[in-house]
Amino acid sequence: MAVTAILPVPIGFAGRRDAVFASVAGVSPLARVVRVLEQQCDVVVASAAPLAGAVREALAGQNFSRLPVVVSAPSGERVACLAAGLRGLAEGDEVVVHDIGWPIVGVGTLGRIIASLRSGAVAVMPASPVTDSVKAIDTGGLLTATL
């Protein structure tokens, strides 16, 4: 049974393009996520139409031009991107969905997700411990508590 990773790039990133395309240490968040996912999955990038050209260009620039980039329905919202990514998959294929807004998944985490799916889990949602302090602020921006 195949494991397919769908990486949605919804329309919300049209106004935050750096979150997807900005190079950090020579690698964009998009390429960083694809690099991890492709080690254990078939990867499909599902993009909102206005971002699809830039997605293809960024992937080609990082030697990922062979990856399929599918274009979502006109709304370009995350659910439309996911629907586009799911089209063409075989029934019963295991699917991993990655959020491009959090591009720091590791190979070990991905392996544990896949192992859980293969052990019969219906869904898996990894979590990491919070290592930073979390602050609460009021509507004026004043610090009210450390959580």
XYZ file of C-alpha atoms in Angstrom:
147
model
C 0.000 0.000 0.000
C 1.404 3.388 -1.007
C 1.826 6.340 1.320
C 1.149 9.657 -0.358
C 2.014 12.975 1.218
C -0.125 15.920 0.185
C 1.388 19.332 0.715
C -1.327 21.967 0.278
C -0.275 25.508 -0.658
C -3.571 27.379 -0.246
C -4.482 30.869 -1.417
C -3.840 32.295 2.059
C -0.128 32.156 1.254
C -0.554 34.541 -1.682
C -0.198 37.363 0.846
C 2.577 35.578 2.772
C 4.741 34.236 -0.044
C 7.919 34.327 2.043
C 6.436 31.650 4.315
C 6.616 29.279 1.333
C 9.362 30.593 -0.947
C 11.927 32.590 1.064
C 15.323 30.945 1.154
C 16.700 30.117 4.588
C 20.244 28.724 4.430
C 19.705 28.214 0.695
C 16.488 26.210 0.988
C 12.886 27.419 0.912
C 10.352 26.070 3.425
C 8.597 24.406 0.475
C 11.749 22.531 -0.572
C 12.638 21.711 3.036
C 9.284 19.977 3.600
C 9.378 18.169 0.245
C 12.901 16.910 0.983
C 11.680 15.204 4.176
C 8.400 13.909 2.753
C 9.917 12.367 -0.358
C 12.176 10.139 1.733
C 9.191 8.015 2.751
C 6.230 9.079 0.613
C 5.055 9.833 -2.882
C 4.608 13.612 -2.731
C 1.864 15.665 -4.371
C 1.944 19.440 -3.998
C -1.581 20.848 -4.258
C -1.558 24.563 -4.945
C -4.019 27.387 -5.338
C -3.930 28.527 -8.980
C -2.320 31.951 -8.338
C 0.614 30.244 -6.584
C 1.064 27.224 -8.872
C 3.625 28.835 -11.198
C 5.765 30.004 -8.310
C 5.464 26.575 -6.652
C 6.659 24.828 -9.834
C 9.509 27.304 -10.251
C 10.631 26.940 -6.631
C 10.544 23.139 -6.846
C 12.494 23.131 -10.121
C 15.101 25.416 -8.554
C 15.669 22.813 -5.821
C 15.760 19.822 -8.231
C 12.192 18.710 -7.509
C 10.764 19.457 -10.955
C 9.546 15.843 -11.323
C 7.060 16.218 -8.442
C 3.439 16.576 -9.446
C 1.895 19.956 -8.732
C -1.889 19.859 -8.978
C -4.036 22.970 -9.029
C -7.028 23.311 -6.750
C -10.523 24.473 -7.563
C -10.907 28.252 -7.929
C -11.410 29.036 -4.236
C -7.856 27.893 -3.574
C -8.663 27.313 0.088
C -6.931 24.512 1.984
C -9.881 22.113 1.585
C -9.866 22.695 -2.200
C -6.120 22.005 -2.297
C -6.613 18.793 -0.324
C -9.404 17.679 -2.653
C -7.126 18.298 -5.656
C -4.336 16.317 -3.997
C -6.631 13.392 -3.228
C -7.905 13.071 -6.798
C -6.201 10.208 -8.534
C -5.133 8.326 -5.415
C -6.118 4.693 -5.125
C -8.757 3.813 -2.551
C -7.053 2.562 0.581
C -3.834 4.521 0.036
C -2.490 5.975 3.239
C -2.286 9.761 3.165
C -0.105 12.139 5.116
C -1.040 15.831 5.007
C 1.606 18.391 5.885
C 0.958 22.042 6.756
C 3.457 24.268 4.903
C 3.038 26.804 7.710
C 5.007 24.460 10.001
C 7.965 23.339 7.855
C 10.035 21.604 10.536
C 8.857 17.988 10.419
C 11.672 15.492 10.767
C 12.187 12.133 9.112
C 11.776 10.390 12.498
C 8.401 12.011 13.114
C 7.237 11.126 9.621
C 8.365 7.533 10.142
C 6.382 7.283 13.392
C 3.294 8.703 11.674
C 3.534 6.139 8.879
C 4.171 3.304 11.339
C 1.058 4.316 13.295
C -1.037 4.355 10.132
C 0.251 0.955 9.129
C -0.557 -0.362 12.608
C -4.202 0.510 12.075
C -4.536 4.098 13.295
C -7.338 5.913 11.507
C -5.639 9.280 12.003
C -2.377 10.487 13.511
C -1.567 13.990 14.671
C 1.964 14.483 15.983
C 2.723 17.012 18.681
C 5.920 18.455 20.078
C 6.460 19.771 23.579
C 6.461 23.538 23.935
C 10.012 24.611 24.719
C 9.464 28.379 24.622
C 7.618 30.385 27.212
C 4.080 31.214 26.184
C 2.758 34.647 27.064
C -0.763 36.036 27.260
C -1.440 39.648 26.349
C -4.478 41.864 26.618
C -6.121 43.708 23.716
C -3.702 46.605 24.220
C -0.705 44.322 23.780
C 0.332 44.363 27.439
C 1.716 41.184 28.969
C -0.788 39.719 31.424
C 0.607 36.262 32.182
C 3.182 33.603 31.464
C 1.394 30.346 30.753
